[in-house]
Coordinates of C-alpha atoms in Angstrom, one line a residue:
M229 CA 22.7 3.3 6.6
A230 CA 19.8 1.9 4.5
S231 CA 16.3 3.3 4.8
G232 CA 14.3 0.6 3.1
K233 CA 10.9 1.1 1.6
V234 CA 8.0 -0.8 3.2
I235 CA 5.5 -2.8 1.2
V236 CA 2.4 -4.0 3.0
I237 CA 0.3 -6.8 1.6
G238 CA -3.1 -6.1 3.2
N239 CA -6.7 -7.1 3.1
E240 CA -9.2 -7.6 5.9
K241 CA -10.4 -10.7 4.2
G242 CA -8.6 -14.0 4.1
G243 CA -8.1 -16.3 1.1
T244 CA -7.0 -13.7 -1.4
G245 CA -3.5 -14.9 -2.0
K246 CA -1.6 -12.3 0.1
S247 CA 1.2 -14.6 1.2
T248 CA 1.7 -15.9 -2.4
V249 CA 2.1 -12.3 -3.6
A250 CA 4.3 -11.4 -0.7
M251 CA 6.7 -14.4 -1.3
H252 CA 7.0 -13.6 -5.0
L253 CA 7.9 -10.0 -4.2
I254 CA 10.4 -11.1 -1.6
V255 CA 12.2 -13.4 -4.1
W256 CA 12.1 -10.9 -6.9
Y257 CA 13.8 -8.2 -4.8
M258 CA 16.4 -10.6 -3.6
Q259 CA 17.2 -11.6 -7.2
Q260 CA 17.7 -7.9 -7.9
G261 CA 20.5 -8.0 -5.3
K262 CA 18.4 -6.2 -2.6
M263 CA 18.6 -6.8 1.1
V264 CA 15.1 -7.9 2.0
A265 CA 13.3 -8.4 5.3
S266 CA 9.9 -10.0 5.7
V267 CA 7.4 -9.7 8.5
D268 CA 4.5 -12.1 9.1
V269 CA 2.0 -10.3 11.3
D270 CA -0.3 -13.3 11.3
G271 CA 2.0 -15.3 13.6
K272 CA -0.6 -17.9 14.6
Q273 CA -1.6 -19.0 11.1
G274 CA 1.9 -18.1 9.8
T275 CA 1.3 -18.8 6.1
L276 CA 4.3 -16.7 4.9
T277 CA 6.4 -18.0 7.7
H278 CA 5.7 -21.6 6.6
Y279 CA 6.4 -20.7 3.0
I280 CA 9.8 -19.4 4.0
Q281 CA 10.5 -22.4 6.2
N282 CA 9.5 -24.7 3.3
R283 CA 12.0 -22.8 1.1
A284 CA 14.8 -23.3 3.6
N285 CA 14.0 -27.0 4.0
Y286 CA 13.8 -27.6 0.3
A287 CA 17.2 -26.0 -0.3
T288 CA 18.7 -28.1 2.5
M289 CA 17.2 -31.4 1.3
N290 CA 18.2 -30.8 -2.3
H291 CA 21.6 -29.3 -1.6
I292 CA 20.9 -26.1 -3.5
N293 CA 21.4 -22.4 -2.7
L294 CA 18.1 -20.5 -2.4
T295 CA 18.1 -16.9 -1.1
L296 CA 16.2 -16.2 2.1
P297 CA 15.0 -13.0 3.6
Q298 CA 15.6 -11.8 7.1
H299 CA 12.3 -13.0 8.5
I300 CA 10.3 -12.2 11.7
A301 CA 7.0 -13.7 12.7
M302 CA 4.8 -11.7 15.1
D303 CA 1.8 -12.9 17.2
I304 CA -1.4 -10.8 17.7
H305 CA -2.1 -10.5 21.4
E306 CA -5.3 -10.1 23.4
Y307 CA -4.7 -6.9 25.4
T308 CA -5.8 -6.6 29.0
S309 CA -4.7 -3.0 29.4
E310 CA -4.1 0.1 27.3
Q311 CA -0.5 0.1 28.5
E312 CA 0.1 -3.4 27.0
K313 CA -1.2 -2.2 23.7
M314 CA 1.1 0.9 23.7
D315 CA 4.0 -1.3 24.6
D316 CA 3.3 -3.6 21.7
E317 CA 3.0 -0.7 19.3
L318 CA 6.3 0.7 20.4
A319 CA 8.0 -2.7 20.1
F320 CA 6.5 -3.1 16.6
Q321 CA 7.6 0.4 15.5
Y322 CA 11.1 -0.3 16.8
T323 CA 11.2 -3.7 14.9
I324 CA 10.1 -2.2 11.6
Q325 CA 12.4 0.8 11.9
K326 CA 15.4 -1.5 12.6
L327 CA 14.5 -3.7 9.6
K328 CA 14.3 -0.5 7.4
N329 CA 17.7 0.6 8.6
E330 CA 19.2 -2.8 7.8
N331 CA 17.4 -3.6 4.5
D332 CA 16.5 -2.1 1.1
V333 CA 13.0 -3.5 1.2
V334 CA 10.7 -4.6 4.1
I335 CA 7.7 -6.7 3.1
I336 CA 4.9 -7.1 5.6
D337 CA 2.2 -9.8 5.2
T338 CA -0.9 -9.1 7.3
P339 CA -3.7 -11.3 8.6
G340 CA -7.1 -11.5 7.0
A341 CA -8.7 -9.9 10.0
D342 CA -8.7 -6.5 11.7
S343 CA -6.5 -6.1 14.7
F344 CA -4.4 -3.4 16.4
L345 CA -1.1 -4.6 14.8
F346 CA -2.9 -5.0 11.5
R347 CA -3.7 -1.3 11.5
T348 CA -0.3 -0.3 12.8
A349 CA 1.4 -2.3 10.0
H350 CA -0.7 -0.3 7.4
S351 CA 0.6 3.0 8.7
F352 CA 4.2 1.9 7.8
A353 CA 3.3 1.3 4.1
D354 CA 5.1 3.2 1.4
I355 CA 3.3 0.8 -1.0
L356 CA 0.1 -1.0 -0.1
I357 CA -1.0 -4.0 -2.2
T358 CA -4.5 -5.3 -1.6
P359 CA -5.2 -8.6 -3.3
I360 CA -8.9 -9.4 -3.8
N361 CA -10.7 -12.2 -5.4
D362 CA -12.7 -11.4 -8.5
S363 CA -16.1 -11.1 -6.8
L364 CA -18.5 -8.6 -5.5
I365 CA -18.2 -10.3 -2.1
D366 CA -14.5 -9.3 -1.9
I367 CA -15.2 -5.8 -3.1
D368 CA -17.4 -5.3 -0.1
V369 CA -14.4 -4.7 2.1
L370 CA -13.5 -1.7 -0.2
A371 CA -17.0 -0.3 -0.7
K372 CA -20.7 -0.8 -0.3
I373 CA -22.2 -1.4 -3.7
E374 CA -25.8 -0.6 -4.7
P375 CA -27.0 -4.1 -6.0
E376 CA -29.3 -2.9 -8.7
T377 CA -27.1 -0.2 -10.4
L378 CA -23.7 -1.5 -9.1
T379 CA -22.8 2.0 -8.1
V380 CA -20.6 2.8 -5.1
K381 CA -22.7 3.9 -2.0
S382 CA -19.9 4.4 0.5
P383 CA -16.4 3.2 1.4
G384 CA -16.1 -0.2 3.1
Q385 CA -14.5 -1.1 6.4
Y386 CA -11.1 -1.8 5.0
A387 CA -11.0 1.4 3.0
Q388 CA -11.7 3.3 6.2
I389 CA -8.7 1.5 7.8
V390 CA -6.5 2.6 4.9
W391 CA -7.8 6.1 5.2
Q392 CA -6.9 6.2 8.9
A393 CA -3.4 4.9 8.1
R394 CA -3.0 7.6 5.5
Q395 CA -4.1 10.2 8.1
K396 CA -1.6 8.8 10.6
R397 CA 1.3 9.0 8.1
A398 CA 0.3 12.6 7.2
S399 CA 0.4 13.6 10.9
Q400 CA 3.9 12.1 11.0
H401 CA 5.0 14.0 7.8
K402 CA 5.6 10.8 5.9
S403 CA 5.0 10.3 2.2
A404 CA 1.6 9.3 1.0
I405 CA 0.8 5.6 0.7
K406 CA 0.7 4.3 -2.9
W407 CA -2.2 1.9 -2.8
F408 CA -2.8 -0.8 -5.4
V409 CA -5.8 -3.1 -5.5
L410 CA -4.8 -6.3 -7.1
R411 CA -7.4 -8.5 -8.9
N412 CA -6.0 -11.9 -7.8
R413 CA -6.8 -15.5 -8.6
L414 CA -8.3 -14.5 -11.9
P415 CA -10.1 -17.0 -14.1
S416 CA -8.4 -18.0 -17.3
S417 CA -11.1 -16.5 -19.5
N418 CA -12.3 -12.9 -19.8
T419 CA -15.9 -13.0 -18.3
K420 CA -18.7 -10.5 -17.9
N421 CA -18.3 -10.6 -14.2
G422 CA -14.6 -9.7 -14.6
R423 CA -15.5 -6.7 -16.7
V424 CA -18.0 -5.6 -14.2
I425 CA -15.5 -5.9 -11.3
W426 CA -12.9 -3.9 -13.3
K427 CA -15.4 -1.2 -14.0
I428 CA -16.3 -0.9 -10.3
L429 CA -12.7 -0.9 -9.2
E430 CA -11.8 1.9 -11.7
A431 CA -14.7 4.0 -10.4
L432 CA -13.9 3.2 -6.8
G433 CA -10.2 3.9 -7.2
K434 CA -10.9 7.4 -8.4
R435 CA -13.1 7.9 -5.3
I436 CA -10.8 6.6 -2.6
N437 CA -7.4 7.0 -4.3
F438 CA -6.1 3.6 -5.3
T439 CA -4.9 2.1 -8.6
P440 CA -6.6 -1.2 -9.7
I441 CA -4.1 -3.7 -11.3
P442 CA -4.4 -7.2 -12.6
G443 CA -2.8 -10.0 -10.5
L444 CA -2.1 -13.7 -10.7
G445 CA -4.4 -16.3 -12.1
E446 CA -5.9 -19.2 -10.2
R447 CA -3.5 -22.1 -10.8
V448 CA -2.7 -25.4 -9.1
I449 CA 1.0 -24.5 -9.6
F450 CA 0.9 -22.1 -6.7
R451 CA -0.1 -24.8 -4.2
D452 CA 2.8 -27.0 -5.4
L453 CA 5.2 -24.1 -5.2
F454 CA 4.2 -23.4 -1.6
L455 CA 5.0 -26.9 -0.4
K456 CA 8.6 -26.5 -1.8
G457 CA 9.0 -22.9 -0.8
L458 CA 9.5 -22.0 -4.4
T459 CA 8.2 -19.2 -6.6
L460 CA 7.7 -18.7 -10.3
L461 CA 11.0 -16.8 -10.3
D462 CA 12.9 -20.0 -9.3
F463 CA 12.0 -21.7 -12.6
G464 CA 14.9 -22.0 -15.0
T465 CA 17.3 -19.9 -12.9
G466 CA 19.9 -22.6 -12.6
K467 CA 20.6 -26.2 -13.2
N468 CA 19.5 -27.1 -9.7
H469 CA 16.2 -25.4 -9.9
T470 CA 12.8 -26.4 -11.3
Q471 CA 12.6 -26.3 -15.1
I472 CA 10.2 -23.9 -16.8
T473 CA 6.9 -25.6 -17.8
A474 CA 4.1 -24.5 -20.1
A475 CA 2.0 -23.8 -17.0
S476 CA 4.5 -21.4 -15.5
I477 CA 5.0 -19.2 -18.6
P478 CA 1.7 -17.2 -18.5
A479 CA 2.0 -17.0 -14.7
R480 CA 5.4 -15.5 -15.0
Q481 CA 4.1 -12.9 -17.4
E482 CA 1.3 -12.0 -14.9
L483 CA 4.0 -11.6 -12.2
R484 CA 6.0 -9.4 -14.6
N485 CA 3.0 -7.2 -15.2
L486 CA 2.3 -6.9 -11.5
L487 CA 5.8 -5.7 -10.9
I488 CA 5.6 -3.1 -13.7
S489 CA 2.3 -1.9 -12.4
I490 CA 3.7 -1.0 -9.0
G491 CA 6.6 0.9 -10.6
E492 CA 9.4 -1.6 -10.8
K493 CA 11.7 -1.8 -13.7
V494 CA 11.6 -5.3 -15.1
V495 CA 14.0 -6.5 -17.8

């Protein structure tokens, strides 16, 4: 029986490219021959769910074979009692454990807002990837920054959520979360702001135990890929797939670097 690792894509802030990162990881693991399950905790907005549906539709319309994960979408409820909350947590725990037993990898995409299931999902993470935009506004969820000196004053709200998830895992005698903060939607040129962000993340990572890594650049290609349900990994993989373009080459290298950064062996 499999006992798959769980990768959570999490950030308390929306618009950081979580679902794009999640989908690329899903497809990469499937291309490695892994059994993959995906969970969309943001059932109402359902960006990852729509991405996967687009992929299925594109494959059907074009009569091609595209791999698909075992996918589950979950809604966040408004609880009227503590018992309802406990019932939802037990149901969520059962679902994730079942997916772990049936798959090599379980990838959970979380909403861009705090909730009970948002926090519960984080406690399952063997690997946590937190995409952030390259701005001090996004860093605020990780830490409060002194504006004059750009030094870290205290952990932010999201960092505290991760700390609580780590404490919960420790109490259950589970392995520690490997936390990666991913600078996502990067500009094409190396800027002073980017160097400042990287310096802050390196200092903050040592303080609250995460590893900063570079992510994917800001490119129009990702919007086009979403509508078709495709990823950079679907380029040039067969005669029925999209052909490699000049725009996709640097993006594919960024994805390769991301995978290597989280410890995957990439040929």
